Structure formats: C-alpha cells, structure tokens
Amino acid sequence: QPHIPLPELALVALVGASSSGKSTFAARHFGPHEVLSSDHFRALVSGSEHTLDANAAAFDSLFYVAAKRLERGLLTVIDATSVRPDDRRRLVDLARAHDVLPVAIVLDLPRGLLEARHEARGDRPFSAAVVGRQQTELRRTLRGMGKEGFRHVWTLRSPEEVEAAWVTRVP
Ligand code: GTP
Ligand code: MG
C-alpha cells in the first residue's frame, strides 16, 4: 500500500480537497518541472493564485503545457483538486490522446483534519465549508474512479499513510 510504483511515462493526477496536501506531496516526490499546479497557472494568467474567474484560462494553459510535455514523453503531475469526475475525465482524455498512462494518487483525508488545516493556514480565500464539500464530492465519487479510465488509483487515507508513501518509477 505505501509503495506507489509509477509507470515511467504517466500523467499523474494528484486528487484531493484543498488542504489535503497535494502540493506538499508533489514537492516531496516529484521534480519542480514535473508538477503543473492549477494555482500556479492561475497566478501566471491573472497575477494571483486566487482569481477564481481565471479558472478557464488557467486550465487551458495548464493543459496546453501538459500536452507539450507528454508529446516529449515526460512524466507530468497535475496538482489540482480534481474531486469531480468531469475534471478527472479531462485528464484521462489528455493522457489517452498522447498514449500515456493516466494514474491517480488520491489524498482522501478526514474532513475534520482538512478543515483544521484550512483554518491553520489561512491563505485560502474560501471557507472551511468549501473544503468540506470538496471532500464530500471526492468520497461520493471515489468508488467509481477505477472505471474512469485510470490505469491505477492509489488512495492514501490518513496522514500516516501519506507520510509512509514512497514513489518509484517502473519502466
Ligand atoms: P490546495 O493547494 O489549497 O488545493 O491545498 P493542497 O492540497 O496543495 O495542500 P498543501 O500541500 O498546500 O497543504 C495544506 C496544509 O497542510 C499546509 O499547511 C501543509 O503544511 C499541511 N500539510 C500538507 N501535508 C501534510 C502532511 O503530510 N502532514 C502534516 N502534518 N501537514 C501537512
Ligand atoms: Mg496546493
């Protein structure tokens, strides 16, 4: 369970509510240029990570860059909440269009923990209730994720499991 053997050429979706630790996990296990974060692209196109009406432009740009990387055969990690099936479908379609394996690493943490982390960081312009709703949406749709087209779905369900996880690349 703690071992995540990633295909060397994969599109890796980090899936989880805000404050679930996606960006922390990405920084720990992947190189800086391997990770495309929706917050970063929102900042690039609008000047701030938090411009919510910049979502469309941010994701267009993120997908454009992801496609360029996949064309080159570069493993690419998508750091965005992706708690909704429609959001994940776009990622699966992108991977398929480039003959790359779509895989998902899901950070499925208790709602209370997410809300506590959210309050503690205080740098997100939305309420803890929003984070709770993201987690509820993830839980509601998690069981069906295997059928969404991901080749593997690894689910980490506690901070201990997240801490213990180690990622390798298999040819
Ligand atoms: P968004 O970018 O808002 O979607 O959140 P995120 O999923 O990227 O979460 P992020 O990695 O920014 O972590 C959120 C908060 O939780 C930060 O304050 C982190 O320091 C903390 N955090 C993340 N991962 C861990 C962890 O494994 N253990 C502990 N104790 N704290 C963590
Ligand atoms: Mg983040």
XYZ file of N, CA, C and O and ligand atoms in Angstrom:
717
model
N 0.821 -1.223 0.000
C 0.000 0.000 0.000
C 0.855 1.273 0.000
O 0.591 2.182 -0.777
N 1.908 1.332 0.854
C 2.661 2.591 0.846
C 3.540 2.768 -0.392
O 3.974 3.876 -0.672
N 3.767 1.676 -1.132
C 4.608 1.796 -2.323
C 3.765 2.164 -3.541
O 2.789 1.495 -3.848
N 4.174 3.206 -4.224
C 3.473 3.658 -5.424
C 4.432 3.505 -6.599
O 5.283 4.377 -6.821
N 4.324 2.398 -7.340
C 5.213 2.198 -8.485
C 4.632 2.843 -9.738
O 3.755 2.291 -10.386
N 5.125 4.002 -10.064
C 4.574 4.759 -11.188
C 5.179 4.295 -12.503
O 6.385 4.083 -12.578
N 4.350 4.194 -13.536
C 4.924 3.996 -14.869
C 5.827 5.188 -15.199
O 5.510 6.323 -14.828
N 6.930 4.902 -15.886
C 7.886 5.980 -16.172
C 7.258 7.099 -17.001
O 7.588 8.264 -16.824
N 6.382 6.704 -17.919
C 5.653 7.733 -18.669
C 4.191 7.687 -18.248
O 3.441 6.798 -18.652
N 3.831 8.630 -17.398
C 2.465 8.662 -16.881
C 1.996 10.099 -16.766
O 2.797 11.028 -16.646
N 0.685 10.257 -16.821
C 0.068 11.502 -16.384
C -0.483 11.210 -14.997
O -1.377 10.371 -14.839
N 0.083 11.860 -14.002
C -0.257 11.578 -12.613
C -1.210 12.648 -12.103
O -0.842 13.827 -12.027
N -2.426 12.253 -11.775
C -3.375 13.189 -11.180
C -3.254 13.092 -9.664
O -3.469 12.021 -9.093
N -2.882 14.190 -9.020
C -2.960 14.251 -7.558
C -4.360 14.748 -7.240
O -4.736 15.851 -7.647
N -5.124 13.922 -6.562
C -6.542 14.216 -6.354
C -6.800 14.431 -4.869
O -6.421 13.594 -4.042
N -7.437 15.541 -4.527
C -7.778 15.756 -3.125
C -8.301 17.159 -2.901
O -7.959 18.093 -3.642
N -9.086 17.297 -1.859
C -9.629 18.600 -1.496
C -8.498 19.573 -1.204
O -7.350 19.172 -0.970
N -8.813 20.843 -1.204
C -7.858 21.842 -0.747
C -7.423 21.491 0.682
O -8.238 21.051 1.491
N -6.144 21.651 0.955
C -5.516 21.338 2.248
C -5.270 19.845 2.460
O -4.826 19.438 3.537
N -5.534 19.039 1.454
C -5.255 17.605 1.617
C -3.759 17.308 1.510
O -3.318 16.216 1.870
N -2.988 18.261 1.008
C -1.538 18.081 0.954
C -0.988 17.735 -0.425
O 0.119 17.213 -0.536
N -1.735 18.068 -1.470
C -1.273 17.748 -2.833
C 0.057 18.419 -3.160
O 0.981 17.766 -3.651
N 0.133 19.717 -2.904
C 1.348 20.440 -3.276
C 2.539 19.993 -2.429
O 3.671 19.920 -2.918
N 2.273 19.688 -1.164
C 3.332 19.185 -0.286
C 3.828 17.833 -0.784
O 5.040 17.580 -0.863
N 2.900 16.961 -1.144
C 3.244 15.640 -1.669
C 4.037 15.785 -2.974
O 5.048 15.106 -3.197
N 3.581 16.692 -3.830
C 4.239 16.887 -5.128
C 5.681 17.349 -4.933
O 6.597 16.850 -5.594
N 5.876 18.286 -4.013
C 7.221 18.816 -3.784
C 8.147 17.744 -3.218
O 9.351 17.741 -3.470
N 7.560 16.833 -2.480
C 8.368 15.805 -1.833
C 8.767 14.687 -2.792
O 9.846 14.117 -2.677
N 7.887 14.366 -3.720
C 8.100 13.156 -4.516
C 8.412 13.407 -5.993
O 8.732 12.464 -6.712
N 8.300 14.639 -6.433
C 8.499 14.916 -7.856
C 9.393 16.134 -8.043
O 9.547 16.952 -7.131
N 9.956 16.219 -9.229
C 10.789 17.374 -9.546
C 9.931 18.595 -9.811
O 8.772 18.478 -10.199
N 10.519 19.788 -9.623
C 9.740 21.016 -9.749
C 9.116 21.220 -11.131
O 8.033 21.779 -11.253
N 9.795 20.741 -12.173
C 9.244 20.940 -13.517
C 8.273 19.847 -13.926
O 7.664 19.929 -14.987
N 8.166 18.833 -13.087
C 7.216 17.751 -13.398
C 5.806 18.092 -12.955
O 4.854 17.435 -13.368
N 5.678 19.066 -12.101
C 4.400 19.349 -11.449
C 3.751 20.591 -12.053
O 4.340 21.671 -12.052
N 2.555 20.432 -12.563
C 1.785 21.575 -13.053
C 0.635 21.802 -12.083
O -0.231 20.941 -11.921
N 0.660 22.937 -11.426
C -0.350 23.208 -10.405
C -1.351 24.246 -10.909
O -0.979 25.253 -11.528
N -2.615 23.991 -10.653
C -3.647 24.926 -11.105
C -3.461 26.289 -10.437
O -3.680 27.329 -11.072
N -3.020 26.301 -9.182
C -2.779 27.582 -8.505
C -1.702 28.380 -9.224
O -1.818 29.591 -9.408
N -0.642 27.670 -9.606
C 0.459 28.346 -10.289
C -0.015 28.925 -11.622
O 0.278 30.079 -11.950
N -0.797 28.148 -12.364
C -1.270 28.653 -13.651
C -2.287 29.781 -13.473
O -2.329 30.717 -14.269
N -3.083 29.712 -12.414
C -3.999 30.819 -12.132
C -3.191 32.096 -11.881
O -3.538 33.171 -12.368
N -2.102 31.943 -11.152
C -1.250 33.113 -10.894
C -0.605 33.614 -12.176
O -0.527 34.823 -12.419
N -0.150 32.698 -13.018
C 0.512 33.122 -14.256
C -0.429 33.926 -15.146
O -0.025 34.916 -15.738
N -1.688 33.488 -15.246
C -2.585 34.159 -16.200
C -3.305 35.359 -15.595
O -3.860 36.173 -16.337
N -3.328 35.474 -14.266
C -4.150 36.538 -13.670
C -3.415 37.400 -12.645
O -3.956 38.411 -12.199
N -2.221 36.962 -12.250
C -1.497 37.732 -11.245
C -1.703 37.248 -9.829
O -1.008 37.691 -8.913
N -2.669 36.350 -9.632
C -2.886 35.835 -8.280
C -3.349 34.385 -8.342
O -4.079 33.994 -9.257
N -2.923 33.611 -7.362
C -3.349 32.207 -7.280
C -4.854 32.088 -7.048
O -5.423 31.021 -7.227
N -5.457 33.170 -6.587
C -6.814 33.050 -6.060
C -7.888 33.701 -6.915
O -9.016 33.855 -6.483
N -7.509 34.113 -8.127
C -8.505 34.730 -9.011
C -9.422 33.637 -9.548
O -9.070 32.907 -10.463
N -10.592 33.516 -8.925
C -11.421 32.355 -9.266
C -11.974 32.439 -10.682
O -12.170 31.425 -11.337
N -12.208 33.664 -11.198
C -12.732 33.741 -12.567
C -11.629 33.537 -13.611
O -11.872 33.647 -14.812
N -10.418 33.224 -13.158
C -9.340 32.911 -14.101
C -9.209 31.402 -14.323
O -8.272 30.946 -14.972
N -10.161 30.643 -13.797
C -10.054 29.182 -13.887
C -9.939 28.671 -15.316
O -9.111 27.817 -15.607
N -10.799 29.180 -16.201
C -10.802 28.662 -17.569
C -9.460 28.931 -18.243
O -8.859 28.026 -18.840
N -8.980 30.159 -18.111
C -7.686 30.499 -18.718
C -6.562 29.693 -18.080
O -5.633 29.230 -18.762
N -6.647 29.506 -16.772
C -5.593 28.759 -16.075
C -5.549 27.311 -16.557
O -4.478 26.768 -16.864
N -6.708 26.681 -16.653
C -6.715 25.274 -17.066
C -6.387 25.105 -18.544
O -5.727 24.139 -18.924
N -6.835 26.058 -19.387
C -6.422 25.992 -20.795
C -4.898 25.983 -20.885
O -4.305 25.193 -21.626
N -4.274 26.878 -20.135
C -2.811 26.989 -20.183
C -2.148 25.741 -19.613
O -1.183 25.223 -20.174
N -2.683 25.273 -18.499
C -2.129 24.071 -17.875
C -2.198 22.877 -18.833
O -1.223 22.133 -18.992
N -3.343 22.718 -19.490
C -3.484 21.580 -20.412
C -2.577 21.732 -21.620
O -2.058 20.735 -22.142
N -2.385 22.962 -22.056
C -1.501 23.195 -23.193
C -0.079 22.748 -22.854
O 0.567 22.028 -23.617
N 0.382 23.160 -21.688
C 1.749 22.806 -21.275
C 1.854 21.296 -21.022
O 2.827 20.649 -21.425
N 0.837 20.745 -20.383
C 0.851 19.295 -20.133
C 0.966 18.534 -21.446
O 1.739 17.568 -21.559
N 0.218 18.959 -22.463
C 0.267 18.273 -23.756
C 1.666 18.349 -24.355
O 2.181 17.362 -24.894
N 2.306 19.508 -24.258
C 3.674 19.658 -24.790
C 4.632 18.715 -24.082
O 5.511 18.110 -24.701
N 4.471 18.583 -22.775
C 5.346 17.668 -22.024
C 5.103 16.220 -22.435
O 6.048 15.448 -22.645
N 3.829 15.847 -22.538
C 3.513 14.453 -22.875
C 4.008 14.119 -24.284
O 4.456 13.003 -24.537
N 3.937 15.092 -25.199
C 4.482 14.877 -26.552
C 5.955 14.509 -26.498
O 6.456 13.781 -27.346
N 6.647 15.028 -25.511
C 8.069 14.744 -25.354
C 8.331 13.495 -24.533
O 9.489 13.154 -24.257
N 7.279 12.881 -24.057
C 7.464 11.686 -23.246
C 7.907 11.981 -21.831
O 8.627 11.190 -21.222
N 7.468 13.111 -21.293
C 7.846 13.485 -19.932
C 6.715 13.214 -18.956
O 5.573 13.669 -19.168
N 7.029 12.482 -17.902
C 6.050 12.280 -16.839
C 5.574 13.638 -16.325
O 6.372 14.553 -16.128
N 4.279 13.742 -16.127
C 3.680 15.023 -15.754
C 2.663 14.814 -14.636
O 1.850 13.888 -14.689
N 2.761 15.656 -13.632
C 1.898 15.574 -12.455
C 0.950 16.769 -12.469
O 1.390 17.908 -12.640
N -0.327 16.498 -12.302
C -1.310 17.581 -12.261
C -1.755 17.801 -10.820
O -2.408 16.948 -10.213
N -1.368 18.954 -10.278
C -1.716 19.330 -8.908
C -2.920 20.264 -8.950
O -2.776 21.484 -9.058
N -4.098 19.657 -8.944
C -5.366 20.403 -8.932
C -6.334 19.534 -8.133
O -6.101 18.330 -8.025
N -7.397 20.100 -7.604
C -8.213 19.277 -6.701
C -8.781 18.035 -7.406
O -8.745 16.950 -6.846
N -9.318 18.214 -8.603
C -9.849 17.081 -9.397
C -10.775 16.175 -8.588
O -10.755 14.947 -8.758
N -11.597 16.773 -7.735
C -12.520 15.961 -6.941
C -13.791 15.612 -7.717
O -14.556 14.753 -7.297
N -14.005 16.267 -8.853
C -15.214 15.984 -9.639
C -14.884 15.071 -10.807
O -13.855 15.255 -11.481
N -15.749 14.128 -11.098
C -15.488 13.214 -12.224
C -15.227 13.947 -13.534
O -14.355 13.524 -14.305
N -15.941 15.050 -13.797
C -15.727 15.784 -15.050
C -14.303 16.321 -15.156
O -13.719 16.343 -16.243
N -13.755 16.772 -14.036
C -12.377 17.286 -14.040
C -11.389 16.154 -14.322
O -10.402 16.334 -15.035
N -11.665 15.001 -13.732
C -10.746 13.867 -13.936
C -10.851 13.327 -15.355
O -9.854 12.872 -15.935
N -12.060 13.385 -15.930
C -12.230 12.871 -17.292
C -11.329 13.620 -18.269
O -10.734 13.032 -19.160
N -11.219 14.925 -18.090
C -10.342 15.712 -18.965
C -8.901 15.221 -18.879
O -8.170 15.233 -19.875
N -8.488 14.821 -17.690
C -7.112 14.347 -17.514
C -6.916 12.994 -18.191
O -5.901 12.751 -18.843
N -7.905 12.111 -18.027
C -7.830 10.807 -18.681
C -7.796 10.983 -20.200
O -6.992 10.348 -20.902
N -8.634 11.882 -20.715
C -8.674 12.114 -22.165
C -7.331 12.655 -22.664
O -6.849 12.255 -23.730
N -6.746 13.555 -21.910
C -5.444 14.118 -22.294
C -4.387 13.018 -22.365
O -3.616 12.932 -23.331
N -4.361 12.177 -21.347
C -3.369 11.092 -21.331
C -3.573 10.173 -22.529
O -2.622 9.817 -23.233
N -4.817 9.803 -22.768
C -5.107 8.889 -23.880
C -4.701 9.493 -25.212
O -4.191 8.811 -26.087
N -4.937 10.796 -25.369
C -4.600 11.462 -26.626
C -3.103 11.385 -26.909
O -2.675 11.526 -28.052
N -2.319 11.162 -25.855
C -0.860 11.099 -26.023
C -0.313 9.705 -25.748
O 0.902 9.551 -25.599
N -1.193 8.717 -25.688
C -0.752 7.340 -25.432
C 0.075 7.212 -24.164
O 1.088 6.517 -24.126
N -0.367 7.911 -23.153
C 0.316 7.918 -21.869
C -0.628 7.303 -20.848
O -1.850 7.431 -20.976
N -0.080 6.633 -19.835
C -0.953 6.017 -18.842
C -1.459 7.050 -17.834
O -0.654 7.721 -17.183
N -2.770 7.173 -17.687
C -3.291 8.028 -16.636
C -3.343 7.269 -15.310
O -3.864 6.156 -15.249
N -2.781 7.850 -14.281
C -2.839 7.242 -12.947
C -3.250 8.323 -11.951
O -3.112 9.519 -12.238
N -3.762 7.890 -10.811
C -4.210 8.862 -9.817
C -3.661 8.496 -8.443
O -3.612 7.324 -8.069
N -3.232 9.520 -7.731
C -2.878 9.385 -6.312
C -3.878 10.254 -5.557
O -3.935 11.473 -5.760
N -4.686 9.590 -4.729
C -5.796 10.280 -4.078
C -5.458 10.504 -2.601
O -5.077 9.570 -1.899
N -5.595 11.737 -2.163
C -5.411 12.071 -0.751
C -6.800 12.233 -0.137
O -7.445 13.272 -0.280
N -7.250 11.158 0.472
C -8.621 11.078 0.999
C -8.556 11.156 2.519
O -8.529 10.137 3.200
N -8.479 12.378 3.038
C -8.249 12.569 4.472
C -9.542 12.962 5.175
O -10.468 13.484 4.546
N -9.612 12.715 6.475
C -10.830 13.055 7.217
C -11.171 14.541 7.088
O -10.297 15.404 7.129
N -12.455 14.778 6.930
C -12.951 16.134 6.721
C -12.524 17.086 7.852
O -12.111 18.224 7.594
N -12.589 16.593 9.073
C -12.217 17.438 10.216
C -10.763 17.878 10.149
O -10.421 19.024 10.495
N -9.905 16.978 9.714
C -8.485 17.311 9.579
C -8.277 18.369 8.501
O -7.512 19.325 8.672
N -8.977 18.205 7.383
C -8.854 19.181 6.291
C -9.311 20.558 6.748
O -8.667 21.572 6.455
N -10.421 20.574 7.471
C -10.959 21.860 7.921
C -10.005 22.516 8.922
O -9.785 23.730 8.874
N -9.399 21.713 9.790
C -8.441 22.255 10.761
C -7.208 22.806 10.042
O -6.715 23.904 10.363
N -6.710 22.075 9.067
C -5.564 22.568 8.294
C -5.911 23.856 7.568
O -5.118 24.792 7.498
N -7.118 23.874 7.014
C -7.553 25.069 6.275
C -7.538 26.292 7.188
O -7.026 27.355 6.817
N -8.091 26.141 8.381
C -8.131 27.273 9.320
C -6.719 27.675 9.718
O -6.415 28.864 9.862
N -5.847 26.681 9.887
C -4.489 26.972 10.356
C -3.670 27.725 9.306
O -2.847 28.566 9.647
N -3.905 27.427 8.015
C -3.050 28.089 7.020
C -3.576 29.481 6.679
O -2.800 30.383 6.436
N -4.896 29.618 6.638
C -5.470 30.959 6.482
C -5.086 31.702 5.217
O -5.244 32.911 5.130
N -4.577 31.010 4.196
C -4.180 31.706 2.965
C -5.082 31.357 1.795
O -4.747 31.591 0.648
N -6.253 30.808 2.096
C -7.180 30.453 1.026
C -8.440 31.291 1.157
O -9.011 31.381 2.253
N -8.865 31.939 0.060
C -9.968 32.889 0.144
C -11.337 32.226 0.089
O -12.244 32.705 -0.571
N -11.475 31.091 0.762
C -12.785 30.454 0.840
C -12.890 29.791 2.199
O -11.892 29.654 2.918
N -14.111 29.381 2.551
C -14.343 28.898 3.908
C -14.006 27.413 4.029
O -13.890 26.697 3.023
N -13.881 26.970 5.268
C -13.644 25.549 5.519
C -14.792 24.704 4.986
O -14.601 23.540 4.621
N -15.990 25.301 4.909
C -17.133 24.553 4.377
C -16.898 24.149 2.923
O -17.327 23.073 2.491
N -16.204 25.005 2.183
C -15.895 24.681 0.782
C -14.984 23.450 0.726
O -15.181 22.544 -0.085
N -14.009 23.418 1.609
C -13.090 22.281 1.663
C -13.861 21.014 2.027
O -13.665 19.950 1.423
N -14.760 21.154 2.983
C -15.593 20.018 3.372
C -16.428 19.501 2.211
O -16.552 18.286 2.011
N -16.972 20.415 1.431
C -17.785 19.992 0.272
C -16.922 19.303 -0.779
O -17.359 18.345 -1.420
N -15.696 19.777 -0.958
C -14.797 19.101 -1.908
C -14.532 17.666 -1.457
O -14.535 16.728 -2.259
N -14.310 17.514 -0.147
C -14.034 16.173 0.371
C -15.259 15.262 0.219
O -15.142 14.086 -0.120
N -16.445 15.830 0.450
C -17.675 15.057 0.280
C -17.833 14.611 -1.174
O -18.195 13.454 -1.449
N -17.540 15.518 -2.100
C -17.645 15.182 -3.524
C -16.643 14.077 -3.891
O -16.971 13.155 -4.645
N -15.456 14.170 -3.329
C -14.453 13.123 -3.587
C -14.953 11.768 -3.069
O -14.933 10.770 -3.793
N -15.406 11.736 -1.817
C -15.882 10.489 -1.222
C -17.024 9.879 -2.026
O -17.099 8.676 -2.232
N -17.908 10.771 -2.504
C -19.087 10.330 -3.238
C -18.693 9.630 -4.542
O -19.380 8.728 -5.010
N -17.570 10.063 -5.121
C -17.231 9.597 -6.470
C -15.998 8.691 -6.497
O -15.640 8.182 -7.548
N -15.391 8.498 -5.328
C -14.113 7.766 -5.273
C -14.258 6.323 -5.730
O -13.406 5.788 -6.447
N -15.336 5.689 -5.316
C -15.518 4.276 -5.641
C -15.556 4.036 -7.158
O -15.121 3.005 -7.628
N -16.089 5.011 -7.884
C -16.206 4.859 -9.327
C -14.932 5.207 -10.091
O -14.883 5.074 -11.312
N -13.904 5.632 -9.380
C -12.723 6.154 -10.089
C -12.006 5.117 -10.930
O -11.427 5.458 -11.963
N -12.050 3.865 -10.473
C -11.406 2.810 -11.245
C -11.992 2.678 -12.640
O -11.297 2.264 -13.576
N -13.258 3.066 -12.770
C -13.933 2.933 -14.065
C -13.818 4.195 -14.909
O -14.358 4.271 -16.007
N -13.133 5.199 -14.388
C -12.999 6.441 -15.158
C -11.874 6.364 -16.182
O -11.699 7.287 -16.973
N -11.096 5.290 -16.122
C -10.042 5.129 -17.111
C -8.634 5.213 -16.557
O -7.670 5.047 -17.295
N -8.507 5.473 -15.253
C -7.167 5.486 -14.667
C -6.617 4.067 -14.630
O -7.321 3.120 -14.257
N -5.375 3.931 -14.995
C -4.756 2.609 -15.002
C -4.545 2.117 -13.567
O -4.708 0.950 -13.266
N -4.157 3.024 -12.688
C -4.034 2.712 -11.268
C -4.601 3.874 -10.469
O -4.451 5.031 -10.873
N -5.211 3.541 -9.352
C -5.633 4.564 -8.400
C -5.060 4.172 -7.040
O -5.411 3.125 -6.495
N -4.150 4.984 -6.523
C -3.626 4.750 -5.181
C -4.309 5.733 -4.240
O -4.320 6.947 -4.511
N -4.860 5.207 -3.168
C -5.593 6.062 -2.243
C -4.908 6.078 -0.886
O -4.680 5.019 -0.291
N -4.575 7.259 -0.416
C -3.940 7.438 0.891
C -4.982 8.049 1.823
O -5.556 9.090 1.508
N -5.238 7.359 2.947
C -6.414 7.705 3.751
C -6.106 8.325 5.105
O -7.023 8.566 5.882
N -4.849 8.567 5.401
C -4.511 9.198 6.681
C -3.168 9.898 6.519
O -2.404 9.580 5.600
N -2.866 10.837 7.401
C -1.550 11.481 7.340
C -0.426 10.451 7.457
O 0.634 10.629 6.854
N -0.670 9.382 8.217
C 0.354 8.353 8.367
C 0.606 7.648 7.035
O 1.757 7.371 6.671
N -0.468 7.348 6.318
C -0.288 6.705 5.008
C 0.408 7.646 4.031
O 1.234 7.214 3.220
N 0.071 8.917 4.107
C 0.720 9.900 3.222
C 2.211 9.955 3.546
O 3.069 9.946 2.669
N 2.496 9.990 4.843
C 3.887 10.060 5.307
C 4.694 8.836 4.864
O 5.861 8.937 4.497
N 4.043 7.674 4.891
C 4.738 6.414 4.595
C 4.893 6.167 3.096
O 5.675 5.304 2.682
N 4.161 6.904 2.293
C 4.148 6.612 0.855
C 5.520 6.854 0.238
O 6.202 7.812 0.567
N 5.921 5.946 -0.626
C 7.133 6.207 -1.409
C 6.877 5.852 -2.866
O 6.227 4.886 -3.193
N 7.414 6.689 -3.707
C 7.121 6.626 -5.133
C 8.357 6.133 -5.874
O 9.455 6.626 -5.640
N 8.186 5.130 -6.722
C 9.270 4.730 -7.617
C 8.750 4.767 -9.050
O 7.551 4.914 -9.278
N 9.657 4.648 -9.985
C 9.279 4.662 -11.409
C 9.650 3.324 -12.011
O 10.779 2.874 -11.869
N 8.689 2.719 -12.648
C 8.966 1.423 -13.261
C 8.901 1.561 -14.798
O 7.959 2.143 -15.322
N 9.918 1.056 -15.470
C 9.938 1.168 -16.924
C 8.788 0.400 -17.575
O 8.268 -0.537 -16.980
P -4.635 23.463 -2.168
O -3.465 23.987 -2.942
O -5.388 24.540 -1.437
O -5.556 22.622 -3.020
O -4.081 22.503 -0.993
P -3.045 21.307 -1.124
O -3.797 20.040 -1.292
O -1.999 21.620 -2.139
O -2.393 21.256 0.323
P -0.935 21.714 0.794
O 0.104 20.766 0.305
O -0.743 23.149 0.474
O -1.051 21.504 2.349
C -2.045 22.198 3.116
C -1.591 22.372 4.530
O -1.449 21.100 5.149
C -0.238 23.054 4.647
O -0.284 23.917 5.754
C 0.719 21.916 4.880
O 1.816 22.325 5.662
C -0.129 20.903 5.610
N 0.281 19.542 5.244
C 0.368 19.041 3.997
N 0.769 17.772 4.002
C 0.942 17.441 5.310
C 1.335 16.263 5.979
O 1.625 15.219 5.383
N 1.384 16.297 7.332
C 1.068 17.422 8.018
N 1.131 17.378 9.347
N 0.695 18.550 7.422
C 0.628 18.584 6.090
Mg -1.741 23.197 -3.469
